[in-house]
Short mmCIF file of C-alpha atoms and ligand atoms in Angstrom, two decimals:
data_model
loop_
_atom_site.label_atom_id
_atom_site.label_comp_id
_atom_site.label_asym_id
_atom_site.label_seq_id
_atom_site.Cartn_x
_atom_site.Cartn_y
_atom_site.Cartn_z
CA VAL A 351 1.53 -22.54 11.95
CA ASP A 352 -1.83 -24.52 11.54
CA THR A 353 -3.00 -23.25 8.10
CA SER A 354 -3.31 -24.53 4.35
CA ASP A 355 -2.65 -23.34 0.88
CA GLU A 356 -6.37 -23.67 0.30
CA TRP A 357 -7.19 -21.20 3.18
CA ILE A 358 -4.45 -18.74 2.29
CA TYR A 359 -5.31 -18.59 -1.35
CA THR A 360 -9.21 -18.39 -0.99
CA ARG A 361 -8.91 -15.53 1.58
CA THR A 362 -5.93 -13.51 0.20
CA GLY A 363 -5.14 -14.68 -3.22
CA ILE A 364 -1.66 -15.24 -2.38
CA ARG A 365 0.16 -18.23 -3.82
CA GLU A 366 3.89 -17.21 -3.50
CA ARG A 367 6.07 -14.63 -1.91
CA ARG A 368 9.75 -13.86 -1.75
CA ILE A 369 11.71 -13.86 1.56
CA ALA A 370 15.23 -11.88 1.80
CA SER A 371 18.38 -14.08 2.12
CA GLU A 372 20.38 -13.38 5.28
CA GLN A 373 22.93 -11.18 3.51
CA GLU A 374 20.20 -9.04 1.90
CA THR A 375 18.58 -5.94 3.89
CA THR A 376 15.94 -3.47 3.00
CA ALA A 377 18.89 -1.12 1.91
CA THR A 378 20.30 -3.62 -0.49
CA LEU A 379 17.04 -4.52 -2.09
CA ALA A 380 16.15 -0.76 -2.42
CA PHE A 381 19.67 -0.09 -3.81
CA GLU A 382 19.18 -2.89 -6.32
CA ALA A 383 15.89 -1.48 -7.55
CA ALA A 384 17.01 1.91 -7.81
CA ALA A 385 20.23 0.89 -9.76
CA ARG A 386 17.93 -0.84 -12.28
CA ALA A 387 15.44 2.03 -12.45
CA LEU A 388 18.42 4.46 -13.16
CA VAL A 389 19.75 2.26 -15.94
CA ILE A 390 16.15 2.23 -17.56
CA ALA A 391 15.85 6.04 -17.05
CA ASP A 392 19.46 6.38 -18.66
CA MET A 393 20.72 8.38 -15.62
CA HIS A 394 23.99 8.37 -13.90
CA PRO A 395 23.52 8.23 -10.02
CA SER A 396 25.74 11.58 -9.85
CA GLN A 397 22.63 13.26 -11.40
CA VAL A 398 20.10 12.22 -8.88
CA GLU A 399 18.93 15.02 -6.72
CA LEU A 400 16.58 13.35 -4.13
CA ILE A 401 16.12 9.70 -2.86
CA ILE A 402 12.87 8.76 -0.93
CA VAL A 403 12.90 5.35 0.46
CA ALA A 404 9.12 4.44 1.70
CA THR A 405 9.70 1.66 4.28
CA SER A 406 8.41 0.14 7.55
CA THR A 407 11.38 -2.12 7.88
CA PRO A 408 14.54 0.08 8.07
CA GLU A 409 17.50 -1.64 9.71
CA TYR A 410 18.06 1.73 11.44
CA ILE A 411 16.03 4.67 12.58
CA PHE A 412 19.08 6.51 11.57
CA PRO A 413 21.31 6.32 9.37
CA SER A 414 18.17 6.30 7.14
CA THR A 415 17.85 3.47 4.58
CA ALA A 416 17.87 6.23 1.97
CA CYS A 417 21.20 7.38 2.98
CA ARG A 418 22.62 3.82 2.68
CA VAL A 419 21.21 3.65 -0.74
CA GLN A 420 22.67 7.07 -1.71
CA ASP A 421 26.03 5.74 -0.68
CA TYR A 422 25.71 2.26 -2.42
CA LEU A 423 24.76 4.03 -5.48
CA GLY A 424 27.22 6.77 -5.29
CA ALA A 425 24.62 9.58 -5.68
CA THR A 426 27.04 12.37 -4.54
CA ARG A 427 24.59 15.29 -5.02
CA ALA A 428 21.25 13.71 -3.62
CA GLY A 429 19.21 14.41 -0.50
CA ALA A 430 17.85 11.27 0.96
CA PHE A 431 15.24 10.47 3.70
CA ASP A 432 13.05 7.58 4.73
CA LEU A 433 9.23 8.07 4.61
CA SER A 434 6.91 6.24 7.08
CA ALA A 435 3.52 5.63 5.81
CA ALA A 436 3.28 1.77 5.95
CA CYS A 437 1.66 0.24 2.91
CA SER A 438 0.78 3.73 1.54
CA GLY A 439 4.43 4.75 1.57
CA PHE A 440 5.02 4.51 -2.02
CA VAL A 441 2.02 6.59 -2.87
CA TYR A 442 3.03 9.20 -0.18
CA GLY A 443 6.70 9.30 -1.73
CA LEU A 444 5.50 9.64 -5.35
CA SER A 445 3.32 12.55 -4.36
CA MET A 446 6.07 14.24 -2.30
CA ALA A 447 8.81 13.75 -5.04
CA ALA A 448 6.51 15.10 -7.88
CA GLN A 449 5.71 18.05 -5.74
CA SER A 450 9.26 18.69 -5.17
CA ILE A 451 10.03 18.61 -8.83
CA GLN A 452 6.88 20.73 -9.71
CA SER A 453 8.02 23.23 -7.12
CA GLY A 454 11.43 23.61 -8.80
CA ALA A 455 13.39 22.56 -5.67
CA VAL A 456 14.83 19.41 -7.51
CA ARG A 457 14.97 18.31 -11.17
CA ASN A 458 14.63 14.76 -10.35
CA ALA A 459 14.05 12.13 -7.82
CA VAL A 460 14.19 8.32 -7.17
CA VAL A 461 11.31 6.95 -5.17
CA ILE A 462 11.74 3.47 -3.70
CA GLY A 463 9.33 1.17 -1.93
CA ALA A 464 11.36 -1.41 -0.01
CA GLU A 465 10.88 -3.81 2.85
CA THR A 466 11.94 -7.02 4.43
CA MET A 467 8.61 -7.83 6.19
CA SER A 468 9.74 -11.26 7.15
CA ARG A 469 12.00 -9.74 9.68
CA VAL A 470 9.11 -8.31 11.72
CA LEU A 471 6.61 -10.86 11.57
CA ASP A 472 5.37 -13.04 14.54
CA TRP A 473 6.07 -16.36 12.78
CA GLN A 474 3.66 -17.91 15.43
CA ASP A 475 0.80 -15.86 14.34
CA ARG A 476 -1.11 -17.42 11.52
CA GLY A 477 -3.32 -14.26 11.03
CA THR A 478 -0.38 -12.16 9.89
CA CYS A 479 2.57 -14.31 8.80
CA ILE A 480 1.12 -15.89 5.98
CA LEU A 481 0.47 -12.37 4.41
CA PHE A 482 3.54 -10.58 3.87
CA GLY A 483 6.61 -10.89 1.64
CA ASP A 484 10.06 -8.99 0.87
CA GLY A 485 10.97 -6.95 -1.97
CA ALA A 486 11.82 -3.55 -3.61
CA GLY A 487 10.67 -1.47 -6.55
CA ALA A 488 11.82 1.88 -7.66
CA VAL A 489 10.76 4.76 -10.07
CA VAL A 490 12.65 7.58 -11.26
CA LEU A 491 10.76 10.96 -11.98
CA LYS A 492 12.21 13.72 -14.04
CA GLY A 493 11.07 17.28 -14.62
CA SER A 494 9.86 18.03 -18.07
CA SER A 495 8.13 20.75 -20.09
CA VAL A 496 6.08 17.87 -21.86
CA PRO A 497 2.85 17.76 -19.87
CA GLY A 498 2.31 14.34 -18.18
CA GLY A 499 3.73 12.21 -15.16
CA VAL A 500 1.95 12.89 -11.76
CA LEU A 501 -0.96 14.96 -12.39
CA ALA A 502 -2.73 14.72 -9.02
CA SER A 503 -2.64 13.12 -5.74
CA THR A 504 -4.58 12.70 -2.47
CA LEU A 505 -3.25 11.95 0.92
CA ARG A 506 -5.47 10.88 3.78
CA SER A 507 -4.97 9.55 7.29
CA ASP A 508 -6.92 8.61 10.38
CA GLY A 509 -4.63 8.01 13.35
CA SER A 510 -7.72 6.95 15.62
CA GLY A 511 -7.55 3.48 13.72
CA GLY A 512 -3.82 3.02 14.50
CA ASP A 513 -4.57 -0.02 16.72
CA MET A 514 -5.87 -1.80 13.96
CA LEU A 515 -2.30 -2.49 12.41
CA SER A 516 0.83 -1.72 14.20
CA LEU A 517 4.58 -2.45 14.42
CA PRO A 518 5.97 -1.35 17.62
CA ALA A 519 9.68 0.33 17.43
CA VAL A 520 12.54 -0.62 19.53
CA TYR A 521 12.05 2.20 21.98
CA HIS A 522 8.32 1.57 22.33
CA ASN A 523 6.45 0.71 25.50
CA PRO A 524 6.36 -3.22 25.66
CA MET A 525 2.73 -3.16 25.07
CA PRO A 526 1.81 -2.86 21.43
CA MET A 527 -1.24 -0.71 20.62
CA LEU A 528 -3.33 -3.82 20.47
CA GLY A 529 -3.19 -4.12 24.38
CA PRO A 530 -2.15 -6.62 26.93
CA GLU A 531 -4.70 -9.15 25.81
CA TYR A 532 -2.83 -9.46 22.54
CA LEU A 533 0.42 -10.07 24.36
CA HIS A 534 -1.01 -12.53 26.67
CA ASN A 535 -2.42 -14.50 23.74
CA GLY A 536 1.06 -15.42 22.90
CA HIS A 537 2.01 -12.68 20.38
CA GLN A 538 5.65 -11.53 20.37
CA ASN A 539 6.35 -7.80 20.70
CA ASN A 540 8.14 -5.79 17.99
CA THR A 541 6.30 -7.70 15.27
CA VAL A 542 3.26 -6.97 13.10
CA ALA A 543 -0.10 -6.96 14.96
CA MET A 544 -3.44 -6.62 13.12
CA ASN A 545 -7.04 -6.82 13.27
CA GLY A 546 -7.60 -8.25 9.81
CA ARG A 547 -11.42 -7.90 9.79
CA GLN A 548 -11.25 -4.32 10.91
CA VAL A 549 -8.64 -3.50 8.27
CA PHE A 550 -10.53 -5.41 5.82
CA ARG A 551 -13.65 -3.32 6.14
CA PHE A 552 -11.95 0.04 6.49
CA ALA A 553 -9.98 -0.42 3.31
CA THR A 554 -12.81 -1.37 1.21
CA GLN A 555 -14.71 1.71 2.55
CA VAL A 556 -12.37 4.68 1.75
CA VAL A 557 -9.86 3.93 -1.10
CA ALA A 558 -12.29 3.94 -3.96
CA ASP A 559 -13.40 7.61 -2.81
CA SER A 560 -10.03 8.98 -2.68
CA VAL A 561 -9.41 7.55 -6.27
CA GLU A 562 -12.40 9.33 -7.66
CA GLU A 563 -11.30 12.44 -5.76
CA THR A 564 -7.91 12.41 -7.41
CA VAL A 565 -9.15 11.62 -10.81
CA LEU A 566 -11.58 14.74 -10.57
CA LYS A 567 -8.73 16.83 -9.17
CA ALA A 568 -6.77 16.01 -12.47
CA GLY A 569 -9.80 17.46 -14.46
CA LEU A 570 -10.57 13.74 -15.73
CA THR A 571 -13.26 11.09 -15.14
CA MET A 572 -12.96 7.34 -14.17
CA ASP A 573 -13.69 6.56 -18.07
CA ASP A 574 -10.34 8.18 -18.76
CA VAL A 575 -8.54 5.67 -16.31
CA ALA A 576 -6.69 3.09 -18.34
CA LEU A 577 -5.23 1.19 -15.50
CA ILE A 578 -5.34 0.86 -11.79
CA VAL A 579 -2.21 -0.35 -9.90
CA PRO A 580 -3.30 -1.05 -6.38
CA HIS A 581 -1.36 -1.81 -3.35
CA GLN A 582 -1.19 -5.52 -3.23
CA ALA A 583 -2.62 -6.38 0.11
CA ASN A 584 -5.34 -8.96 -0.68
CA ILE A 585 -7.14 -9.78 -3.73
CA ARG A 586 -10.47 -9.45 -2.00
CA ILE A 587 -9.55 -5.95 -0.99
CA ILE A 588 -8.38 -5.20 -4.62
CA GLN A 589 -11.67 -6.64 -6.17
CA GLY A 590 -13.88 -4.87 -3.57
CA THR A 591 -12.40 -1.45 -4.44
CA ALA A 592 -12.31 -2.06 -8.13
CA LYS A 593 -16.14 -3.00 -7.98
CA LYS A 594 -16.73 0.16 -5.95
CA MET A 595 -14.93 2.21 -8.45
CA GLY A 596 -16.80 0.41 -11.47
CA VAL A 597 -13.56 -0.67 -12.80
CA PRO A 598 -13.37 -4.06 -14.40
CA MET A 599 -10.64 -6.35 -13.10
CA ASP A 600 -9.01 -6.76 -16.55
CA HIS A 601 -8.02 -2.95 -16.05
CA VAL A 602 -6.27 -3.67 -12.65
CA ILE A 603 -2.77 -5.12 -12.23
CA VAL A 604 -2.71 -7.87 -9.70
CA THR A 605 0.63 -9.27 -8.52
CA VAL A 606 -0.32 -10.40 -5.00
CA GLN A 607 -0.42 -14.00 -5.98
CA ASP A 608 3.34 -13.92 -6.66
CA HIS A 609 4.71 -11.54 -4.09
CA GLY A 610 2.07 -11.34 -1.16
CA ASN A 611 1.79 -8.19 0.72
CA THR A 612 5.24 -6.37 0.42
CA SER A 613 3.77 -3.20 2.14
CA ALA A 614 5.38 -0.11 0.59
CA ALA A 615 7.00 -2.16 -2.23
CA SER A 616 4.00 -3.67 -3.55
CA ILE A 617 3.07 -0.73 -6.04
CA PRO A 618 6.46 -0.35 -7.73
CA LEU A 619 6.80 -4.04 -7.93
CA ALA A 620 3.50 -4.21 -9.61
CA LEU A 621 4.36 -1.20 -11.85
CA SER A 622 7.55 -3.09 -12.88
CA VAL A 623 5.48 -6.30 -13.71
CA GLY A 624 2.91 -4.22 -15.65
CA ALA A 625 5.75 -2.65 -17.57
CA ALA A 626 7.56 -5.86 -18.48
CA GLN A 627 4.22 -7.26 -19.68
CA GLY A 628 3.64 -4.29 -21.97
CA LYS A 629 0.39 -3.27 -19.95
CA LEU A 630 1.61 0.32 -19.30
CA LYS A 631 1.41 2.13 -22.51
CA GLN A 632 2.84 5.58 -23.15
CA GLY A 633 0.27 8.25 -22.60
CA ASP A 634 -2.05 5.93 -20.50
CA LEU A 635 -3.62 7.44 -17.49
CA ILE A 636 -2.65 5.23 -14.53
CA VAL A 637 -3.95 5.32 -11.11
CA THR A 638 -2.10 4.02 -7.89
CA GLU A 639 -3.61 3.77 -4.61
CA ALA A 640 -2.94 2.21 -1.29
CA ILE A 641 -4.14 1.92 2.42
CA GLY A 642 -2.22 0.62 5.51
CA GLY A 643 -1.14 1.38 8.93
CA GLY A 644 -1.55 4.64 10.24
CA LEU A 645 -4.24 4.42 9.13
CA ALA A 646 -2.88 6.30 6.02
CA TRP A 647 -4.21 5.95 2.58
CA GLY A 648 -4.11 7.89 -0.81
CA ALA A 649 -4.06 7.94 -4.48
CA VAL A 650 -1.94 9.42 -7.39
CA VAL A 651 -2.98 9.79 -10.96
CA LEU A 652 -0.33 9.76 -13.52
CA ARG A 653 0.30 9.93 -17.22
CA TRP A 654 2.76 7.15 -18.15
N1 ACO B 1902 -5.07 -20.39 8.33
C1 ACO B 1902 -5.99 -20.78 8.90
N2 ACO B 1902 -6.94 -20.31 9.69
C2 ACO B 1902 -6.72 -18.99 9.87
C3 ACO B 1902 -5.67 -18.27 9.59
C4 ACO B 1902 -4.69 -19.16 8.47
N3 ACO B 1902 -3.64 -18.60 8.14
N4 ACO B 1902 -5.68 -17.07 9.85
C5 ACO B 1902 -6.64 -17.04 10.74
N5 ACO B 1902 -7.51 -18.15 10.79
C6 ACO B 1902 -8.68 -18.63 11.41
C7 ACO B 1902 -8.76 -17.61 12.46
O1 ACO B 1902 -8.14 -18.19 13.75
C8 ACO B 1902 -10.29 -17.81 12.87
O2 ACO B 1902 -10.75 -19.02 13.50
P1 ACO B 1902 -11.81 -19.14 14.42
O3 ACO B 1902 -13.01 -18.58 13.82
O4 ACO B 1902 -11.68 -20.63 14.72
O5 ACO B 1902 -11.37 -18.33 15.62
C9 ACO B 1902 -10.85 -17.92 11.42
O6 ACO B 1902 -9.79 -18.04 10.70
C10 ACO B 1902 -11.49 -16.53 10.77
O7 ACO B 1902 -10.44 -15.53 11.26
P2 ACO B 1902 -10.51 -13.92 10.80
O8 ACO B 1902 -9.25 -13.14 11.38
O9 ACO B 1902 -11.88 -13.39 11.11
O10 ACO B 1902 -10.40 -14.42 9.27
P3 ACO B 1902 -10.85 -13.58 7.99
O11 ACO B 1902 -11.82 -14.28 7.11
O12 ACO B 1902 -11.05 -12.07 8.51
O13 ACO B 1902 -9.45 -13.59 7.08
C11 ACO B 1902 -7.57 -12.27 6.68
C12 ACO B 1902 -8.29 -12.98 7.67
C13 ACO B 1902 -7.25 -12.87 5.34
C14 ACO B 1902 -6.35 -11.58 7.31
C15 ACO B 1902 -8.67 -10.94 6.27
O14 ACO B 1902 -9.23 -10.48 7.56
C16 ACO B 1902 -8.11 -9.82 5.55
O15 ACO B 1902 -7.86 -10.09 4.34
N6 ACO B 1902 -7.86 -8.76 6.02
C17 ACO B 1902 -7.11 -7.60 5.40
C18 ACO B 1902 -6.14 -7.32 6.07
C19 ACO B 1902 -4.93 -7.23 5.22
O16 ACO B 1902 -4.71 -7.55 4.05
N7 ACO B 1902 -3.91 -6.68 5.91
C20 ACO B 1902 -2.65 -6.49 5.20
C21 ACO B 1902 -2.07 -5.25 5.71
S1 ACO B 1902 -2.96 -3.75 5.65
C22 ACO B 1902 -2.84 -3.56 4.11
O17 ACO B 1902 -1.99 -3.77 3.43
C23 ACO B 1902 -4.13 -2.82 3.55
#
């Protein structure tokens, strides 16, 4: 497409991204991330009780990606399902898993964000094909009598904004939500369609409020927050949201330059980078937040 490194970097902050090889799928990436997380958590797959894969790029509607991961892992005692909340999928999954543990329904859960966005891009559309990358990340949550972990979460949605950002499924009416004009402009069906300006405006309006609400729910203030781990869509959205929250950028983990926008995978990837760099310290208050297609957004406050 007609673009340049300069255009991409100044508008998005993206320098690099990863593209899955032909042999890789969302499920194999998810499996690798989950297997590594289980090693760190010192847990055998047979102990896992719940597997949630947040993804917008499953190979199949069913069997779910999570069931494939369950099989690859040999997690013989786990329930498994996929969660569809686009870029907010990991935040939604974390919230669901934590509540399942808090209710006593399960003792532990593996939450995975995994995407092969490269397979659902219109590579002729320079407004979207430069943004997205492939990847996967995973966390293991365990019930504990020691206070900490996920303290509070807020999930929000506004389906009336669904046409700002969409990915039609195989059985979808051939017109994407953006309408016939979009197709006539040469865009391919069954690929990501986006009105970047509208998404940008909406994203910078709503996320900061849900973070502040969640911190309040946890009985804390923004001054208690050590680190924000945002969905890595775009450096300008990350900076705009941090400014709105009054959080300096050195308290924000930024990986968008290395991964691009990996949708549901971006937060667990950023957590993994933050952990490897020693930025996530035991006892620190961490906030993850995301917004994406749906529109769906939310935040989770957790004690690392
Ligand atoms: N290279 C060069 N020019 C481009 C490119 C490109 N890759 N893409 C668009 N342009 C051109 C457009 O054709 C247009 O040209 P024209 O004025 O001659 O018509 C011009 O740049 C401006 O286009 P806009 O779409 O208005 O560009 P904008 O400044 O809004 O930047 C961008 C586009 C980077 C996508 C921006 O809208 C944005 O960051 N939006 C947020 C969307 C996002 O991050 N979505 C990710 C998924 S949702 C989520 O995860 C939160």
